[in-house]
mmCIF file of C-alpha atoms and ligand atoms in Angstrom:
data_model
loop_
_atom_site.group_PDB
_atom_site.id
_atom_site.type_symbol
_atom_site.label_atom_id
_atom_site.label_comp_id
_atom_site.label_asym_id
_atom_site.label_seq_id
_atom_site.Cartn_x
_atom_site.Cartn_y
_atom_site.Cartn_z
ATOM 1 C CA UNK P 431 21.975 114.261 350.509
ATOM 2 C CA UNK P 432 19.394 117.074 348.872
ATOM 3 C CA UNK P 433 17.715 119.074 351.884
ATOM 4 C CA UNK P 434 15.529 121.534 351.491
ATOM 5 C CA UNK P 435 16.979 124.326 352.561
ATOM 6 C CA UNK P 436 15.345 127.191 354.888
ATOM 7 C CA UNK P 437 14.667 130.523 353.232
ATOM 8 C CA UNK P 438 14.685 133.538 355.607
ATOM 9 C CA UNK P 439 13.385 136.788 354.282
ATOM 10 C CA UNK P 440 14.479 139.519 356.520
ATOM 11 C CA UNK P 441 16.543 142.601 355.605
ATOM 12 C CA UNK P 442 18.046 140.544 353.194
ATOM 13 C CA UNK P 443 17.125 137.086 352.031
ATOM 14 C CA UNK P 444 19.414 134.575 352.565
ATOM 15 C CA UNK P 445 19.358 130.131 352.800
ATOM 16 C CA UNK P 446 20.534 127.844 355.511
ATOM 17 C CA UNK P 447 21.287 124.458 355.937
ATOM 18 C CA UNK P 448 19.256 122.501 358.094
ATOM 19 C CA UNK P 449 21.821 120.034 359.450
ATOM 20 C CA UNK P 450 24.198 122.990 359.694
ATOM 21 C CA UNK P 451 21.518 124.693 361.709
ATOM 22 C CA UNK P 452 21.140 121.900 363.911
ATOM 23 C CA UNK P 453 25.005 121.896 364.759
ATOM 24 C CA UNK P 454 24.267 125.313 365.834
ATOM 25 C CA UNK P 455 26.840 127.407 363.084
ATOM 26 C CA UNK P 456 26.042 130.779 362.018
ATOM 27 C CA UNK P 457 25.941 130.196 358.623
ATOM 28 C CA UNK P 458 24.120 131.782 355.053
ATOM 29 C CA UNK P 459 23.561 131.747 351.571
ATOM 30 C CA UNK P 460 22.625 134.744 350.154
ATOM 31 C CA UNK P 461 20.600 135.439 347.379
ATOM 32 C CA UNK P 462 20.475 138.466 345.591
ATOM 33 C CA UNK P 463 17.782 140.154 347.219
ATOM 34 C CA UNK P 464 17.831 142.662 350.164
ATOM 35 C CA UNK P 465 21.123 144.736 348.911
ATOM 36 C CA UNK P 466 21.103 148.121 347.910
ATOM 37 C CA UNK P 467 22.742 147.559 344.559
ATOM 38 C CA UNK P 468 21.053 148.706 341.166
ATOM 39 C CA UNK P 469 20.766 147.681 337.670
ATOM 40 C CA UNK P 470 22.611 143.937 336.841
ATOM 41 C CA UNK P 471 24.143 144.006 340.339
ATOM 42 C CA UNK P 472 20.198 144.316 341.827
ATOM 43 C CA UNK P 473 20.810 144.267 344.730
ATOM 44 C CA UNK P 474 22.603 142.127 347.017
ATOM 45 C CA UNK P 475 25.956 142.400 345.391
ATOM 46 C CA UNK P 476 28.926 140.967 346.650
ATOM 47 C CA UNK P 477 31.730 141.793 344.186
ATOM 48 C CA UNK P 478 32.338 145.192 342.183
ATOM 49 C CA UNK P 479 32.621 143.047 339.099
ATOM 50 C CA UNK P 480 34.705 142.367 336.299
ATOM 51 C CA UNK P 481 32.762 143.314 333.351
ATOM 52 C CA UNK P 482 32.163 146.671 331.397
ATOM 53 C CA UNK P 483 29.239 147.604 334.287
ATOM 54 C CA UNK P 484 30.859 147.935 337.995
ATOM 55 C CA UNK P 485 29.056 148.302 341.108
ATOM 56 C CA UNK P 486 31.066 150.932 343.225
ATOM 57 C CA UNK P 487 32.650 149.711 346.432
ATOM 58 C CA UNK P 488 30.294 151.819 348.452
ATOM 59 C CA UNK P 489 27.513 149.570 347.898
ATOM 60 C CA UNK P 490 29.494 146.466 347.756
ATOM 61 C CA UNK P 491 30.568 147.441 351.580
ATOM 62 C CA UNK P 492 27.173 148.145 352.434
ATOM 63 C CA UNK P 493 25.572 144.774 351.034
ATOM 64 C CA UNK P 494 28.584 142.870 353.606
ATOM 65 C CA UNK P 495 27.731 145.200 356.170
ATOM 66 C CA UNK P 496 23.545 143.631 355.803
ATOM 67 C CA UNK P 497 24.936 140.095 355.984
ATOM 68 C CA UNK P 498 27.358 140.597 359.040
ATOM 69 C CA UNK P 499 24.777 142.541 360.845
ATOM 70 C CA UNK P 500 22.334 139.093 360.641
ATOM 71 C CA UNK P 501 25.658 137.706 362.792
ATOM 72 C CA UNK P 502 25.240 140.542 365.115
ATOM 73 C CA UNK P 503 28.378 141.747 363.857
ATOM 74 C CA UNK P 504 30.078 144.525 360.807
ATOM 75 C CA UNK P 505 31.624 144.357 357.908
ATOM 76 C CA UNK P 506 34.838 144.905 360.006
ATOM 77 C CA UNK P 507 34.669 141.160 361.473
ATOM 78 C CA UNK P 508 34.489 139.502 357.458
ATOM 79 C CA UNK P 509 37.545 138.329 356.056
ATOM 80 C CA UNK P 510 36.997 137.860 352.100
ATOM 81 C CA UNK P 511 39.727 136.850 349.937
ATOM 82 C CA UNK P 512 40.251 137.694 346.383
ATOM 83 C CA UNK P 513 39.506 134.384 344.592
ATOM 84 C CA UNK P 514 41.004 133.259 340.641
ATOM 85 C CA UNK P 515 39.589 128.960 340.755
ATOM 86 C CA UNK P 516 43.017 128.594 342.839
ATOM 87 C CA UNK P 517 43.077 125.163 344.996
ATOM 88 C CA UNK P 518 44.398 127.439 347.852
ATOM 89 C CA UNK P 519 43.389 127.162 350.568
ATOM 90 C CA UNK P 520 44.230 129.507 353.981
ATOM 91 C CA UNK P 521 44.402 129.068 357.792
ATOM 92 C CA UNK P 522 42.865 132.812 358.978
ATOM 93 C CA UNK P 523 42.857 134.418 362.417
ATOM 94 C CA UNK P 524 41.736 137.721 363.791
ATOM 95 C CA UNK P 525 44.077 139.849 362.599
ATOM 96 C CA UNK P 526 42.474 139.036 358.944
ATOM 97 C CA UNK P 527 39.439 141.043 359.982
ATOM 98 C CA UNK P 528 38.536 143.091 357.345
ATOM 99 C CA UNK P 529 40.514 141.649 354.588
ATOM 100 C CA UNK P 530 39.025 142.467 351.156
ATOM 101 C CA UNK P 531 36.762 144.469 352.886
ATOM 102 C CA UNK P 532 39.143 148.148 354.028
ATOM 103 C CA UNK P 533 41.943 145.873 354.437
ATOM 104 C CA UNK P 534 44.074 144.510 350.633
ATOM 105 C CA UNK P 535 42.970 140.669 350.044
ATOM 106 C CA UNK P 536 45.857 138.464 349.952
ATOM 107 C CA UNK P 537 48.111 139.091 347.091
ATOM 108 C CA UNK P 538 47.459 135.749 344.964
ATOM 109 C CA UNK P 539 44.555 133.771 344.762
ATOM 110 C CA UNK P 540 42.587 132.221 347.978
ATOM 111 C CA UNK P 541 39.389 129.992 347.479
ATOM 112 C CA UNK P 542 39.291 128.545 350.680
ATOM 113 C CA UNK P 543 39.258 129.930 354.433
ATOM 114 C CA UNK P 544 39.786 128.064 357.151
ATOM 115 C CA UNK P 545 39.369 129.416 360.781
ATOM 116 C CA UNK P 546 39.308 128.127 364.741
ATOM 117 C CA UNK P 547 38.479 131.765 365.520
ATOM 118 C CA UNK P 548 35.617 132.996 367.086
ATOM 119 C CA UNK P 549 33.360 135.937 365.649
ATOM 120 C CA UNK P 550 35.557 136.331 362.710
ATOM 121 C CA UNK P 551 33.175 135.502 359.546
ATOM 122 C CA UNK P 552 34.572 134.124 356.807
ATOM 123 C CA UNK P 553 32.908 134.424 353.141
ATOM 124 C CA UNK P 554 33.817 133.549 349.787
ATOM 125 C CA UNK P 555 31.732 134.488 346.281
ATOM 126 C CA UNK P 556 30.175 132.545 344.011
ATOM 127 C CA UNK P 557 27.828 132.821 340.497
ATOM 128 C CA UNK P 558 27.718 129.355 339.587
ATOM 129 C CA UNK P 559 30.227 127.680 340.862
ATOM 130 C CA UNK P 560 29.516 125.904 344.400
ATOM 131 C CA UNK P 561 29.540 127.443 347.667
ATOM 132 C CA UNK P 562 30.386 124.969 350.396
ATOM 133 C CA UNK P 563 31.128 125.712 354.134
ATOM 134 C CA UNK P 564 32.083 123.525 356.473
ATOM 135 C CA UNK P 565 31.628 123.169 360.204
ATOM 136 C CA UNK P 566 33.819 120.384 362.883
ATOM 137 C CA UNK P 567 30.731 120.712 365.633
ATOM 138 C CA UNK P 568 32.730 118.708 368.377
ATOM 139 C CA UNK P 569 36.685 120.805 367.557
ATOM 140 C CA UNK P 570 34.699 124.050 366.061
ATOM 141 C CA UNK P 571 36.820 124.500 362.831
ATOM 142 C CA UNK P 572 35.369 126.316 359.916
ATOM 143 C CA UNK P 573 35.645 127.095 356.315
ATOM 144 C CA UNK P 574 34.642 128.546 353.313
ATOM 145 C CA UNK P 575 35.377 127.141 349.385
ATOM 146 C CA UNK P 576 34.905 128.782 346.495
ATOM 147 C CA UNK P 577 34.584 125.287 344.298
ATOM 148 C CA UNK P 578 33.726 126.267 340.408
ATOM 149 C CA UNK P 579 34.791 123.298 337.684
ATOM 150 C CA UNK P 580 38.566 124.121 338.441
ATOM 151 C CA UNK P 581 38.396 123.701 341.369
ATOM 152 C CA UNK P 582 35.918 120.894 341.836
ATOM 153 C CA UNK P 583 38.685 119.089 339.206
ATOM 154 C CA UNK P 584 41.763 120.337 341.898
ATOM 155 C CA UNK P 585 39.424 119.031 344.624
ATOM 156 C CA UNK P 586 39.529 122.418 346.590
ATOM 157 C CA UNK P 587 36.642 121.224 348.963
ATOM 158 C CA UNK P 588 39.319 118.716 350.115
ATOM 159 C CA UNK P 589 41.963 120.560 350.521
ATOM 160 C CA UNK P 590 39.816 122.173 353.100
ATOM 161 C CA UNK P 591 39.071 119.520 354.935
ATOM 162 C CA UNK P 592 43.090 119.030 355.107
ATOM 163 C CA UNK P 593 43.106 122.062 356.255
ATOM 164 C CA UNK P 594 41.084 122.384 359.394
ATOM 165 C CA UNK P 595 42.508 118.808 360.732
ATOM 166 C CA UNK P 596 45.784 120.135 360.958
ATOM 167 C CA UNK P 597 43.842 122.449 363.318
ATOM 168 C CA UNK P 598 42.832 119.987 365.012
ATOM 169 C CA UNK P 599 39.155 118.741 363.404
ATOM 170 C CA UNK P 600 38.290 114.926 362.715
ATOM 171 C CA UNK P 601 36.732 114.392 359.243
ATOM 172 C CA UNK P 602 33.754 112.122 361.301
ATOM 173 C CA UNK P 603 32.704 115.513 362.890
ATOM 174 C CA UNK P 604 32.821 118.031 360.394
ATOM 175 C CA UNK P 605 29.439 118.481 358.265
ATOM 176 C CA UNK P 606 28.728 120.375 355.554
ATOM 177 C CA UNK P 607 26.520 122.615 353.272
ATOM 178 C CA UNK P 608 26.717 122.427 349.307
ATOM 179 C CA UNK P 609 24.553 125.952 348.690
ATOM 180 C CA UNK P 610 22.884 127.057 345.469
ATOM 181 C CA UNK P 611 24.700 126.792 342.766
ATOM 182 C CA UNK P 612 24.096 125.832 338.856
ATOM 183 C CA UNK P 613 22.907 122.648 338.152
ATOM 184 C CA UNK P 614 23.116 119.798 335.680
ATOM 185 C CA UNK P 615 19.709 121.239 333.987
ATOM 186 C CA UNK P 616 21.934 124.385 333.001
ATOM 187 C CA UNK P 617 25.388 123.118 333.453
ATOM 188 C CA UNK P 618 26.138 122.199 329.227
ATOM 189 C CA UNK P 619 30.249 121.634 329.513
ATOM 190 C CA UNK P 620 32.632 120.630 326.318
ATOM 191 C CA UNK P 621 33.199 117.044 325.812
ATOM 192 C CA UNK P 622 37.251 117.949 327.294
ATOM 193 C CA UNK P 623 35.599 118.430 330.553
ATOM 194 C CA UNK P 624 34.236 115.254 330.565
ATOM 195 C CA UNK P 625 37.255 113.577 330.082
ATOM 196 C CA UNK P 626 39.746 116.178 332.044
ATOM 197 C CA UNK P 627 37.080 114.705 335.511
ATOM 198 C CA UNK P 628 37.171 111.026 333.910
ATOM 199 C CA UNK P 629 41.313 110.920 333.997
ATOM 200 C CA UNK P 630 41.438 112.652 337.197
ATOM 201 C CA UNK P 631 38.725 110.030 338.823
ATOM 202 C CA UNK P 632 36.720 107.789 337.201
ATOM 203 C CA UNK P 633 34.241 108.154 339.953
ATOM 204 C CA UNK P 634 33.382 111.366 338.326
ATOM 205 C CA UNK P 635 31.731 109.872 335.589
ATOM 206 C CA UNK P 636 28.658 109.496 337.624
ATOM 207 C CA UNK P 637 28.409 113.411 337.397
ATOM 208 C CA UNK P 638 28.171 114.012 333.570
ATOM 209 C CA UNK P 639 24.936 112.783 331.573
ATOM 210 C CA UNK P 640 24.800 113.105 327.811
ATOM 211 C CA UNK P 641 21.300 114.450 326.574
ATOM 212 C CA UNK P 642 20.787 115.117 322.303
ATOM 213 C CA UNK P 643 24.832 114.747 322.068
ATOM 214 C CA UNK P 644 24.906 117.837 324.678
ATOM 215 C CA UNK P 645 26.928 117.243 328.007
ATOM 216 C CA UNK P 646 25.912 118.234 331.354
ATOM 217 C CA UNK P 647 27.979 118.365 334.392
ATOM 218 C CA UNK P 648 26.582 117.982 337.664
ATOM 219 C CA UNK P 649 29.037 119.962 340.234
ATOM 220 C CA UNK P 650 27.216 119.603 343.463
ATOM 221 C CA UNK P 651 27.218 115.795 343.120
ATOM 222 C CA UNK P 652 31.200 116.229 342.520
ATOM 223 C CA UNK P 653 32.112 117.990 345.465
ATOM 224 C CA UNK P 654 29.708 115.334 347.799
ATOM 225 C CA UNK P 655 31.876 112.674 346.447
ATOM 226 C CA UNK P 656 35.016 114.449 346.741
ATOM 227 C CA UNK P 657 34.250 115.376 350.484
ATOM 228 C CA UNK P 658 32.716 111.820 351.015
ATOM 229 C CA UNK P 659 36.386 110.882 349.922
ATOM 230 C CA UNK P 660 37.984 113.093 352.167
ATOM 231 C CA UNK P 661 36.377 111.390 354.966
ATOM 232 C CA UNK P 662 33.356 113.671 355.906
ATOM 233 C CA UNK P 663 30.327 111.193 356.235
ATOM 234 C CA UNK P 664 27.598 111.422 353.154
ATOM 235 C CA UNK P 665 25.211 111.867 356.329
ATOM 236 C CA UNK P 666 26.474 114.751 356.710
ATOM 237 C CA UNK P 667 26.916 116.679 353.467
ATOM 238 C CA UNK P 668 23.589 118.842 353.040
ATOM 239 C CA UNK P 669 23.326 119.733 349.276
ATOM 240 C CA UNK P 670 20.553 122.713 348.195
ATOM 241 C CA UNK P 671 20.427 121.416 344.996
ATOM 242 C CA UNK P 672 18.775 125.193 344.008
ATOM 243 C CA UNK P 673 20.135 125.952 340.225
ATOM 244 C CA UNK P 674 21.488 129.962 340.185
ATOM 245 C CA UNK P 675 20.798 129.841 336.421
ATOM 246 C CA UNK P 676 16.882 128.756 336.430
ATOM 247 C CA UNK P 677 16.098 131.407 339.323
ATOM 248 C CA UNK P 678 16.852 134.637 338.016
ATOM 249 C CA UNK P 679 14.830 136.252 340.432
ATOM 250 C CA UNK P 680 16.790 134.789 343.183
ATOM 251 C CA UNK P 681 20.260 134.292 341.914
ATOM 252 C CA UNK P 682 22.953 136.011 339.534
ATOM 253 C CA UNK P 683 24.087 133.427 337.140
ATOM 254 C CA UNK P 684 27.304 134.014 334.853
ATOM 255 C CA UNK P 685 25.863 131.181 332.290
ATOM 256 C CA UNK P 686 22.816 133.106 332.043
ATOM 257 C CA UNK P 687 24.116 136.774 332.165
ATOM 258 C CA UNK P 688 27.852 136.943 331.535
ATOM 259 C CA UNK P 689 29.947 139.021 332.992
ATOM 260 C CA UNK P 690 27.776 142.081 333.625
ATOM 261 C CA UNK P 691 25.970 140.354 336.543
ATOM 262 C CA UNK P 692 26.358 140.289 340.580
ATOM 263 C CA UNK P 693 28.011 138.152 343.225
ATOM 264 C CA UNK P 694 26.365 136.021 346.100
ATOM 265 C CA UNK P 695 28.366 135.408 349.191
ATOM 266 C CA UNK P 696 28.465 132.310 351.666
ATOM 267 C CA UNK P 697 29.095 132.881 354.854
ATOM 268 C CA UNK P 698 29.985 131.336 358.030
ATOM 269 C CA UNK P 699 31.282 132.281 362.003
ATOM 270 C CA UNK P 700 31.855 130.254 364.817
ATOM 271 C CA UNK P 701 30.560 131.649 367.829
HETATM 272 ZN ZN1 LIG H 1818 19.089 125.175 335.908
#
């Protein structure tokens, strides 16, 4: 279901979920204002980058230092993985404080974090693709999923709901939070796409519209029906339904600027 999500505009601006912030989860959505990056990382940069600009890791640190300290908490309690559109998801504990932060991210690809622990934050990057966390309120099980079209099409977001049951959650009490992400008004894909979702699940088919022979994908209506399949109750899927690409004074977008842009974060911490 579309909520409208709550803007907070402290240090650093940042969204919540309503129903998440009913269940009581710390929990955010960054934009990319507050952060003391410059230029196309301006200037609450989550990533050094992969383009021809890079942010240094100074600042980087510094912008994940803001966001933990609205937790109450440092840098030094984040885990962060480094992410490649893997379906991988990971079971994390305390003693992954500070990965990807001082500590080296794991040594492949992780776009999902699952923890039980408390005060250990987990976060995971996004410019486009979907953010979703996820929160058991009655077992307090979290995660994090980085879901772009790979991973939407590897179903990611329910591999993370695999995930936290075998710790123990129940897919009737787990909610979640679809954040800002880019949206069908932006999201033009190649006809292959189409039909790569249509073989995997013709279900999908509801999420691609065809407007003067273009073809638009609509990825936070994807990963509500793959976590509606998983068993988490359409009730309780919150979707921001806020396009990255449309707001460029709130979002990077890799559609809109390519490479040489920044990195939001999603967070979330049991406490
Ligand atoms: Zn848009």
């Amino acid at each position: 279901m579309k909520e409208s999500f709550v803007r907070h505009e402290a240090r650093i601006t940042y969204y919540t979920s309503p129903l998440l912030d009913r269940h009581g989860i710390k929990h955010m959505f960054t934009t990319r204002r507050g952060g003391v990056s410059a230029g196309v990382f301006e200037s609450l940069n989550f990533a050094v980058g992969a383009g021809d600009i890079t942010d240094s890791k100074e600042n980087v640190i510094k912008n994940h230092a803001l966001a933990a300290e609205v937790f109450g908490l440092t840098e030094n309690d984040i885990c962060r993985s480094y992410q490649n559109h893997s379906t991988n998801v990971e079971v994390v504990g305390n003693e992954h404080k500070s990965t990807g932060i001082y500590k080296d991210p794991f040594p492949y690809g992780v776009d999902g974090l699952v923890t039980k622990e408390k005060n250990l934050i987990l976060s995971i990057r996004t410019a486009d693709c979907v953010p979703v966390l996820l929160f058991d309120y009655q077992n307090r099980v979290c995660a994090a999923v980085h879901s772009g079209w790979r991973g939407t099409l590897g179903r990611i977001a329910a591999n993370a709901v695999e995930k936290m049951c075998s710790l123990g959650a129940d897919q009737n009490r787990i909610v979640a939070a679809i954040g800002p992400c880019i949206g069908a008004c932006c999201y033009e894909v190649g006809r292959e796409l189409w039909e790569a979702f249509a073989q995997a699940d013709k279900g999908f088919a509801a999420c691609f519209t065809e407007k003067d022979g273009k073809v638009f994908f609509d990825l936070t209506m994807a990963n509500e029906m793959i976590l509606e399949k998983s068993g988490v109750k359409a009730e309780n899927i919150s979707s921001a339904r806020l396009c990255t690409c449309c707001d460029k004074e709130n979002f990077f977008s890799h559609r809109r600027d390519g490479a040489n842009r920044g990195t939001m974060s999603a967070l979330i911490m049991i406490q």
